[in-house]
């Protein structure tokens, strides 16, 4: 029977990063993955493939505006969706192969099959052909991730009524894509097909899209996407989804009970994700799972079984790949006797639409609810020379700082390159910078990053230089 110091169940960003860090720290490490490729949801049917399609569709959209730059495209520009999907899969395959390389490089033993507990130290691995074997592990890290959620009355047929997984490989561009859920997944995939020519309608239960982010970001993204042609039905509760041949009907009621009926050829159900623990047999190891399906953990991500830990989507907190990675590293270092720490307030969130949306720290709504005295500084991208030169003038940067100490409490931005720009805000807040600290840092000109400096100037004493 093979014996290991640490075994990781699940090879998504949290799992494989945890395994790498464990190996770096000298632990004999194994990783168990039920699918034939490593990388979990993120690499196979989540972050990576969706960004590949967003990039391809963005290139197509940009072609429509080449004439503005004095570039004339001869002939009609056509979409080859199959080629686009094939390229997406190539990106996925290359990325997953990269994870396999990292496993080999770090001498991590990879087991293919479903991992389930026989006891707190014994893990059974059941292969696809039904055969199984058992390994012993001193410590185990549960990193089994999440699966798409649905609504009880919706039948996901994976053909016309689909989840994000099927939306990444549609055989055609929808004529009318109805999306249930105005969160990150729905909005990103909605923009992909909107760019390719689909009519896109978003039905959201809350009163705004991306409801977990600052209200100003939601308002601006709604305005921009409406301008691009996306339709929104917020404050609507979906009550029925039916399919008749190639037609899908979605019925919903607004806040006053008025019925909305939308007819489409595809319906994407994007109402969030749920923790995935099926087949884990956590109870055999003494691991408690909550009513919501989350593995119960303490501040060290330790489960109710002292030698077993859990990270990522399967535990409390935001379902983000980079959050899972940080947790994987934290558990590995904790097992090595170190004293790692994660400030969950400084885990950034990003929406990879164009314009991109990114945020870290407290929202304005949260500060108001907590009774925190704050000041805000805003700066629009359209006031930047670099933004005008590139034609990306939508959006703004907003910095929230403590009214007395000037410490930055939150940064919220929407615009070009914001997915990368947010790292500056995370760095500043990690070292408890003030708005004035950021305003006095030199930012290269012309860049999009200048908007961060200008917003800091606006927050410091309302003196942006270019507005």
PDB file of C-alpha atoms in Angstrom, residues 150-386:
ATOM      1  CA  UNK A 150     -29.702  25.217 -10.986  1.00  0.00           C
ATOM      2  CA  UNK A 151     -33.262  25.889  -9.863  1.00  0.00           C
ATOM      3  CA  UNK A 152     -35.468  22.980  -8.696  1.00  0.00           C
ATOM      4  CA  UNK A 153     -38.003  23.330 -11.500  1.00  0.00           C
ATOM      5  CA  UNK A 154     -35.473  23.599 -14.344  1.00  0.00           C
ATOM      6  CA  UNK A 155     -34.456  20.539 -16.337  1.00  0.00           C
ATOM      7  CA  UNK A 156     -30.918  20.946 -17.665  1.00  0.00           C
ATOM      8  CA  UNK A 157     -30.886  18.902 -20.886  1.00  0.00           C
ATOM      9  CA  UNK A 158     -27.387  20.113 -21.906  1.00  0.00           C
ATOM     10  CA  UNK A 159     -28.669  20.783 -25.423  1.00  0.00           C
ATOM     11  CA  UNK A 160     -30.960  23.812 -25.308  1.00  0.00           C
ATOM     12  CA  UNK A 161     -31.208  24.364 -21.566  1.00  0.00           C
ATOM     13  CA  UNK A 162     -27.557  24.493 -20.635  1.00  0.00           C
ATOM     14  CA  UNK A 163     -24.941  25.346 -18.005  1.00  0.00           C
ATOM     15  CA  UNK A 164     -21.683  27.198 -18.517  1.00  0.00           C
ATOM     16  CA  UNK A 165     -19.996  23.893 -19.439  1.00  0.00           C
ATOM     17  CA  UNK A 166     -22.164  23.422 -22.544  1.00  0.00           C
ATOM     18  CA  UNK A 167     -22.035  27.143 -23.371  1.00  0.00           C
ATOM     19  CA  UNK A 168     -18.297  26.750 -24.031  1.00  0.00           C
ATOM     20  CA  UNK A 169     -18.892  24.393 -26.952  1.00  0.00           C
ATOM     21  CA  UNK A 170     -22.138  25.313 -28.651  1.00  0.00           C
ATOM     22  CA  UNK A 171     -22.523  24.018 -32.232  1.00  0.00           C
ATOM     23  CA  UNK A 172     -23.873  27.370 -33.431  1.00  0.00           C
ATOM     24  CA  UNK A 173     -24.243  30.997 -32.465  1.00  0.00           C
ATOM     25  CA  UNK A 174     -27.653  31.295 -30.770  1.00  0.00           C
ATOM     26  CA  UNK A 175     -30.294  33.466 -32.381  1.00  0.00           C
ATOM     27  CA  UNK A 176     -31.568  34.442 -28.941  1.00  0.00           C
ATOM     28  CA  UNK A 177     -29.690  33.386 -25.816  1.00  0.00           C
ATOM     29  CA  UNK A 178     -31.713  33.811 -22.627  1.00  0.00           C
ATOM     30  CA  UNK A 179     -29.486  33.874 -19.543  1.00  0.00           C
ATOM     31  CA  UNK A 180     -30.851  33.222 -16.079  1.00  0.00           C
ATOM     32  CA  UNK A 181     -28.475  34.983 -13.688  1.00  0.00           C
ATOM     33  CA  UNK A 182     -26.660  38.287 -14.025  1.00  0.00           C
ATOM     34  CA  UNK A 183     -23.519  37.285 -12.173  1.00  0.00           C
ATOM     35  CA  UNK A 184     -19.983  36.944 -13.504  1.00  0.00           C
ATOM     36  CA  UNK A 185     -20.495  33.698 -15.455  1.00  0.00           C
ATOM     37  CA  UNK A 186     -23.692  34.765 -17.170  1.00  0.00           C
ATOM     38  CA  UNK A 187     -22.438  38.215 -18.134  1.00  0.00           C
ATOM     39  CA  UNK A 188     -19.087  36.973 -19.484  1.00  0.00           C
ATOM     40  CA  UNK A 189     -20.589  34.215 -21.641  1.00  0.00           C
ATOM     41  CA  UNK A 190     -23.395  36.544 -22.642  1.00  0.00           C
ATOM     42  CA  UNK A 191     -20.905  39.031 -24.054  1.00  0.00           C
ATOM     43  CA  UNK A 192     -19.141  36.273 -26.011  1.00  0.00           C
ATOM     44  CA  UNK A 193     -22.282  35.421 -27.963  1.00  0.00           C
ATOM     45  CA  UNK A 194     -23.507  39.015 -28.110  1.00  0.00           C
ATOM     46  CA  UNK A 195     -20.325  39.902 -30.002  1.00  0.00           C
ATOM     47  CA  UNK A 196     -20.863  36.982 -32.370  1.00  0.00           C
ATOM     48  CA  UNK A 197     -24.318  38.188 -33.336  1.00  0.00           C
ATOM     49  CA  UNK A 198     -26.741  36.634 -30.851  1.00  0.00           C
ATOM     50  CA  UNK A 199     -29.564  38.494 -29.196  1.00  0.00           C
ATOM     51  CA  UNK A 200     -28.858  38.195 -25.468  1.00  0.00           C
ATOM     52  CA  UNK A 201     -31.372  38.690 -22.650  1.00  0.00           C
ATOM     53  CA  UNK A 202     -30.374  38.487 -18.991  1.00  0.00           C
ATOM     54  CA  UNK A 203     -32.934  37.744 -16.287  1.00  0.00           C
ATOM     55  CA  UNK A 204     -31.677  38.543 -12.781  1.00  0.00           C
ATOM     56  CA  UNK A 205     -33.479  38.064  -9.452  1.00  0.00           C
ATOM     57  CA  UNK A 206     -31.645  40.938  -7.743  1.00  0.00           C
ATOM     58  CA  UNK A 207     -32.182  44.586  -8.659  1.00  0.00           C
ATOM     59  CA  UNK A 208     -28.878  44.806 -10.541  1.00  0.00           C
ATOM     60  CA  UNK A 209     -26.289  42.678 -12.311  1.00  0.00           C
ATOM     61  CA  UNK A 210     -23.020  41.613 -10.601  1.00  0.00           C
ATOM     62  CA  UNK A 211     -24.871  42.259  -7.320  1.00  0.00           C
ATOM     63  CA  UNK A 212     -21.922  41.314  -5.122  1.00  0.00           C
ATOM     64  CA  UNK A 213     -19.813  44.204  -6.388  1.00  0.00           C
ATOM     65  CA  UNK A 214     -19.988  47.952  -5.778  1.00  0.00           C
ATOM     66  CA  UNK A 215     -23.206  49.461  -7.082  1.00  0.00           C
ATOM     67  CA  UNK A 216     -21.360  51.991  -9.237  1.00  0.00           C
ATOM     68  CA  UNK A 217     -19.643  49.172 -11.137  1.00  0.00           C
ATOM     69  CA  UNK A 218     -22.959  47.453 -11.757  1.00  0.00           C
ATOM     70  CA  UNK A 219     -24.511  50.678 -13.031  1.00  0.00           C
ATOM     71  CA  UNK A 220     -21.636  51.409 -15.416  1.00  0.00           C
ATOM     72  CA  UNK A 221     -21.405  47.838 -16.756  1.00  0.00           C
ATOM     73  CA  UNK A 222     -25.153  47.796 -17.351  1.00  0.00           C
ATOM     74  CA  UNK A 223     -24.928  51.063 -19.282  1.00  0.00           C
ATOM     75  CA  UNK A 224     -22.058  49.825 -21.453  1.00  0.00           C
ATOM     76  CA  UNK A 225     -23.586  46.412 -22.176  1.00  0.00           C
ATOM     77  CA  UNK A 226     -26.954  47.969 -23.018  1.00  0.00           C
ATOM     78  CA  UNK A 227     -25.134  50.191 -25.493  1.00  0.00           C
ATOM     79  CA  UNK A 228     -23.661  47.027 -27.004  1.00  0.00           C
ATOM     80  CA  UNK A 229     -27.148  45.509 -27.330  1.00  0.00           C
ATOM     81  CA  UNK A 230     -27.581  43.271 -24.291  1.00  0.00           C
ATOM     82  CA  UNK A 231     -31.015  43.374 -22.651  1.00  0.00           C
ATOM     83  CA  UNK A 232     -31.577  43.185 -18.908  1.00  0.00           C
ATOM     84  CA  UNK A 233     -34.569  42.194 -16.812  1.00  0.00           C
ATOM     85  CA  UNK A 234     -33.550  42.774 -13.204  1.00  0.00           C
ATOM     86  CA  UNK A 235     -35.790  42.193 -10.163  1.00  0.00           C
ATOM     87  CA  UNK A 236     -37.363  39.261 -11.992  1.00  0.00           C
ATOM     88  CA  UNK A 237     -38.010  35.859 -10.435  1.00  0.00           C
ATOM     89  CA  UNK A 238     -37.897  33.000 -12.938  1.00  0.00           C
ATOM     90  CA  UNK A 239     -40.777  30.577 -12.393  1.00  0.00           C
ATOM     91  CA  UNK A 240     -40.788  28.333 -15.455  1.00  0.00           C
ATOM     92  CA  UNK A 241     -38.436  27.107 -18.190  1.00  0.00           C
ATOM     93  CA  UNK A 242     -39.834  24.857 -20.918  1.00  0.00           C
ATOM     94  CA  UNK A 243     -38.431  23.446 -24.121  1.00  0.00           C
ATOM     95  CA  UNK A 244     -40.369  22.639 -27.276  1.00  0.00           C
ATOM     96  CA  UNK A 245     -38.076  21.322 -29.994  1.00  0.00           C
ATOM     97  CA  UNK A 246     -35.420  23.968 -30.589  1.00  0.00           C
ATOM     98  CA  UNK A 247     -37.353  26.659 -28.734  1.00  0.00           C
ATOM     99  CA  UNK A 248     -36.993  27.493 -25.058  1.00  0.00           C
ATOM    100  CA  UNK A 249     -39.530  29.604 -23.165  1.00  0.00           C
ATOM    101  CA  UNK A 250     -38.584  31.380 -19.949  1.00  0.00           C
ATOM    102  CA  UNK A 251     -41.284  32.888 -17.745  1.00  0.00           C
ATOM    103  CA  UNK A 252     -40.566  35.239 -14.860  1.00  0.00           C
ATOM    104  CA  UNK A 253     -42.424  37.689 -12.636  1.00  0.00           C
ATOM    105  CA  UNK A 254     -41.212  41.181 -11.826  1.00  0.00           C
ATOM    106  CA  UNK A 255     -41.412  42.767  -8.370  1.00  0.00           C
ATOM    107  CA  UNK A 256     -45.062  43.715  -8.958  1.00  0.00           C
ATOM    108  CA  UNK A 257     -46.060  40.270 -10.199  1.00  0.00           C
ATOM    109  CA  UNK A 258     -46.194  41.182 -13.887  1.00  0.00           C
ATOM    110  CA  UNK A 259     -45.237  38.241 -16.059  1.00  0.00           C
ATOM    111  CA  UNK A 260     -42.325  38.339 -18.496  1.00  0.00           C
ATOM    112  CA  UNK A 261     -42.150  35.761 -21.297  1.00  0.00           C
ATOM    113  CA  UNK A 262     -38.958  35.326 -23.310  1.00  0.00           C
ATOM    114  CA  UNK A 263     -38.582  32.988 -26.284  1.00  0.00           C
ATOM    115  CA  UNK A 264     -35.099  31.836 -27.215  1.00  0.00           C
ATOM    116  CA  UNK A 265     -33.316  28.959 -28.895  1.00  0.00           C
ATOM    117  CA  UNK A 266     -30.920  28.499 -25.949  1.00  0.00           C
ATOM    118  CA  UNK A 267     -31.231  29.137 -22.225  1.00  0.00           C
ATOM    119  CA  UNK A 268     -28.103  29.417 -20.102  1.00  0.00           C
ATOM    120  CA  UNK A 269     -28.707  28.736 -16.424  1.00  0.00           C
ATOM    121  CA  UNK A 270     -26.047  30.721 -14.571  1.00  0.00           C
ATOM    122  CA  UNK A 271     -27.389  31.024 -11.038  1.00  0.00           C
ATOM    123  CA  UNK A 272     -24.110  30.277  -9.299  1.00  0.00           C
ATOM    124  CA  UNK A 273     -22.195  27.197  -8.232  1.00  0.00           C
ATOM    125  CA  UNK A 274     -22.457  24.711  -5.369  1.00  0.00           C
ATOM    126  CA  UNK A 275     -19.752  22.818  -3.447  1.00  0.00           C
ATOM    127  CA  UNK A 276     -19.025  19.360  -4.834  1.00  0.00           C
ATOM    128  CA  UNK A 277     -18.538  16.541  -2.312  1.00  0.00           C
ATOM    129  CA  UNK A 278     -20.387  13.688  -4.005  1.00  0.00           C
ATOM    130  CA  UNK A 279     -18.630  10.364  -3.635  1.00  0.00           C
ATOM    131  CA  UNK A 280     -16.167  11.745  -1.086  1.00  0.00           C
ATOM    132  CA  UNK A 281     -17.711   9.768   1.826  1.00  0.00           C
ATOM    133  CA  UNK A 282     -16.519  12.458   4.211  1.00  0.00           C
ATOM    134  CA  UNK A 283     -18.453  10.924   7.092  1.00  0.00           C
ATOM    135  CA  UNK A 284     -16.158   7.882   7.110  1.00  0.00           C
ATOM    136  CA  UNK A 285     -13.259  10.198   7.961  1.00  0.00           C
ATOM    137  CA  UNK A 286     -15.187  12.222  10.518  1.00  0.00           C
ATOM    138  CA  UNK A 287     -15.369  15.263   8.255  1.00  0.00           C
ATOM    139  CA  UNK A 288     -18.461  17.413   8.790  1.00  0.00           C
ATOM    140  CA  UNK A 289     -20.338  18.818   5.801  1.00  0.00           C
ATOM    141  CA  UNK A 290     -22.851  21.655   6.313  1.00  0.00           C
ATOM    142  CA  UNK A 291     -26.438  21.771   5.073  1.00  0.00           C
ATOM    143  CA  UNK A 292     -25.208  23.939   2.195  1.00  0.00           C
ATOM    144  CA  UNK A 293     -22.794  21.212   1.151  1.00  0.00           C
ATOM    145  CA  UNK A 294     -19.689  23.042   2.348  1.00  0.00           C
ATOM    146  CA  UNK A 295     -16.938  21.243   4.229  1.00  0.00           C
ATOM    147  CA  UNK A 296     -16.803  22.781   7.696  1.00  0.00           C
ATOM    148  CA  UNK A 297     -13.363  24.229   8.531  1.00  0.00           C
ATOM    149  CA  UNK A 298     -11.712  26.400  11.181  1.00  0.00           C
ATOM    150  CA  UNK A 299      -9.461  29.424  10.626  1.00  0.00           C
ATOM    151  CA  UNK A 300      -6.608  27.108   9.595  1.00  0.00           C
ATOM    152  CA  UNK A 301      -8.899  25.379   7.045  1.00  0.00           C
ATOM    153  CA  UNK A 302      -8.772  22.288   9.237  1.00  0.00           C
ATOM    154  CA  UNK A 303     -11.871  20.083   9.123  1.00  0.00           C
ATOM    155  CA  UNK A 304     -13.487  18.262  12.037  1.00  0.00           C
ATOM    156  CA  UNK A 305     -10.934  15.506  11.377  1.00  0.00           C
ATOM    157  CA  UNK A 306      -7.648  16.925  12.699  1.00  0.00           C
ATOM    158  CA  UNK A 307      -5.453  15.578   9.877  1.00  0.00           C
ATOM    159  CA  UNK A 308      -7.763  16.620   7.032  1.00  0.00           C
ATOM    160  CA  UNK A 309      -8.042  20.108   5.520  1.00  0.00           C
ATOM    161  CA  UNK A 310     -10.263  21.631   2.839  1.00  0.00           C
ATOM    162  CA  UNK A 311      -9.782  24.550   0.466  1.00  0.00           C
ATOM    163  CA  UNK A 312     -11.358  26.439  -2.421  1.00  0.00           C
ATOM    164  CA  UNK A 313     -14.953  26.284  -3.617  1.00  0.00           C
ATOM    165  CA  UNK A 314     -15.796  23.422  -1.273  1.00  0.00           C
ATOM    166  CA  UNK A 315     -15.378  25.652   1.818  1.00  0.00           C
ATOM    167  CA  UNK A 316     -16.852  29.008   2.845  1.00  0.00           C
ATOM    168  CA  UNK A 317     -15.957  32.210   1.024  1.00  0.00           C
ATOM    169  CA  UNK A 318     -15.803  33.433  -2.539  1.00  0.00           C
ATOM    170  CA  UNK A 319     -15.567  30.797  -5.249  1.00  0.00           C
ATOM    171  CA  UNK A 320     -12.448  32.159  -6.937  1.00  0.00           C
ATOM    172  CA  UNK A 321      -9.486  30.266  -8.369  1.00  0.00           C
ATOM    173  CA  UNK A 322      -6.913  32.602  -6.839  1.00  0.00           C
ATOM    174  CA  UNK A 323      -8.591  32.361  -3.435  1.00  0.00           C
ATOM    175  CA  UNK A 324      -8.268  28.573  -3.676  1.00  0.00           C
ATOM    176  CA  UNK A 325      -4.594  28.891  -4.619  1.00  0.00           C
ATOM    177  CA  UNK A 326      -3.854  31.073  -1.599  1.00  0.00           C
ATOM    178  CA  UNK A 327      -5.632  28.588   0.642  1.00  0.00           C
ATOM    179  CA  UNK A 328      -3.681  25.688  -0.847  1.00  0.00           C
ATOM    180  CA  UNK A 329      -0.399  27.415  -0.099  1.00  0.00           C
ATOM    181  CA  UNK A 330      -1.581  28.341   3.396  1.00  0.00           C
ATOM    182  CA  UNK A 331      -2.459  24.753   4.320  1.00  0.00           C
ATOM    183  CA  UNK A 332       0.841  23.413   2.951  1.00  0.00           C
ATOM    184  CA  UNK A 333       2.848  25.953   4.937  1.00  0.00           C
ATOM    185  CA  UNK A 334       0.769  25.383   8.057  1.00  0.00           C
ATOM    186  CA  UNK A 335       1.518  21.643   7.840  1.00  0.00           C
ATOM    187  CA  UNK A 336       5.210  22.553   7.602  1.00  0.00           C
ATOM    188  CA  UNK A 337       5.025  24.439  10.884  1.00  0.00           C
ATOM    189  CA  UNK A 338       4.965  27.909   9.371  1.00  0.00           C
ATOM    190  CA  UNK A 339       2.495  30.676  10.269  1.00  0.00           C
ATOM    191  CA  UNK A 340       0.824  31.703   7.004  1.00  0.00           C
ATOM    192  CA  UNK A 341      -2.121  34.089   6.848  1.00  0.00           C
ATOM    193  CA  UNK A 342      -4.736  35.163   4.321  1.00  0.00           C
ATOM    194  CA  UNK A 343      -6.529  38.505   4.441  1.00  0.00           C
ATOM    195  CA  UNK A 344      -9.786  37.583   2.726  1.00  0.00           C
ATOM    196  CA  UNK A 345     -10.695  41.260   2.439  1.00  0.00           C
ATOM    197  CA  UNK A 346      -7.825  41.590  -0.028  1.00  0.00           C
ATOM    198  CA  UNK A 347      -8.860  38.824  -2.432  1.00  0.00           C
ATOM    199  CA  UNK A 348      -9.731  40.726  -5.627  1.00  0.00           C
ATOM    200  CA  UNK A 349     -12.749  39.982  -7.776  1.00  0.00           C
ATOM    201  CA  UNK A 350     -12.746  40.354 -11.563  1.00  0.00           C
ATOM    202  CA  UNK A 351     -15.320  40.229 -14.366  1.00  0.00           C
ATOM    203  CA  UNK A 352     -13.572  39.609 -17.695  1.00  0.00           C
ATOM    204  CA  UNK A 353     -16.010  41.429 -19.928  1.00  0.00           C
ATOM    205  CA  UNK A 354     -14.813  44.389 -21.986  1.00  0.00           C
ATOM    206  CA  UNK A 355     -14.614  46.763 -20.306  1.00  0.00           C
ATOM    207  CA  UNK A 356     -13.168  44.647 -17.516  1.00  0.00           C
ATOM    208  CA  UNK A 357     -14.481  45.026 -13.980  1.00  0.00           C
ATOM    209  CA  UNK A 358     -12.279  44.577 -10.899  1.00  0.00           C
ATOM    210  CA  UNK A 359     -12.494  45.328  -7.211  1.00  0.00           C
ATOM    211  CA  UNK A 360     -10.832  44.731  -3.867  1.00  0.00           C
ATOM    212  CA  UNK A 361     -11.787  45.663  -0.319  1.00  0.00           C
ATOM    213  CA  UNK A 362     -15.022  47.202   0.917  1.00  0.00           C
ATOM    214  CA  UNK A 363     -17.786  48.480  -1.334  1.00  0.00           C
ATOM    215  CA  UNK A 364     -19.461  51.812  -0.716  1.00  0.00           C
ATOM    216  CA  UNK A 365     -22.622  49.967   0.327  1.00  0.00           C
ATOM    217  CA  UNK A 366     -20.678  47.951   2.934  1.00  0.00           C
ATOM    218  CA  UNK A 367     -19.010  51.022   4.396  1.00  0.00           C
ATOM    219  CA  UNK A 368     -22.364  52.769   4.724  1.00  0.00           C
ATOM    220  CA  UNK A 369     -23.925  49.711   6.356  1.00  0.00           C
ATOM    221  CA  UNK A 370     -21.031  49.492   8.828  1.00  0.00           C
ATOM    222  CA  UNK A 371     -21.231  53.197   9.634  1.00  0.00           C
ATOM    223  CA  UNK A 372     -17.659  53.858   8.522  1.00  0.00           C
ATOM    224  CA  UNK A 373     -16.839  57.467   7.669  1.00  0.00           C
ATOM    225  CA  UNK A 374     -15.137  57.482   4.282  1.00  0.00           C
ATOM    226  CA  UNK A 375     -14.251  59.668   1.332  1.00  0.00           C
ATOM    227  CA  UNK A 376     -14.359  58.704  -2.324  1.00  0.00           C
ATOM    228  CA  UNK A 377     -12.265  59.693  -5.293  1.00  0.00           C
ATOM    229  CA  UNK A 378     -13.342  58.965  -8.880  1.00  0.00           C
ATOM    230  CA  UNK A 379     -11.572  59.355 -12.180  1.00  0.00           C
ATOM    231  CA  UNK A 380     -13.020  58.489 -15.619  1.00  0.00           C
ATOM    232  CA  UNK A 381     -10.931  56.681 -18.214  1.00  0.00           C
ATOM    233  CA  UNK A 382     -12.140  59.021 -20.952  1.00  0.00           C
ATOM    234  CA  UNK A 383      -9.954  61.730 -19.391  1.00  0.00           C
ATOM    235  CA  UNK A 384      -6.791  59.699 -20.082  1.00  0.00           C
ATOM    236  CA  UNK A 385      -4.720  60.244 -23.198  1.00  0.00           C
ATOM    237  CA  UNK A 386      -3.920  56.512 -23.449  1.00  0.00           C
TER     238      UNK A 386
END
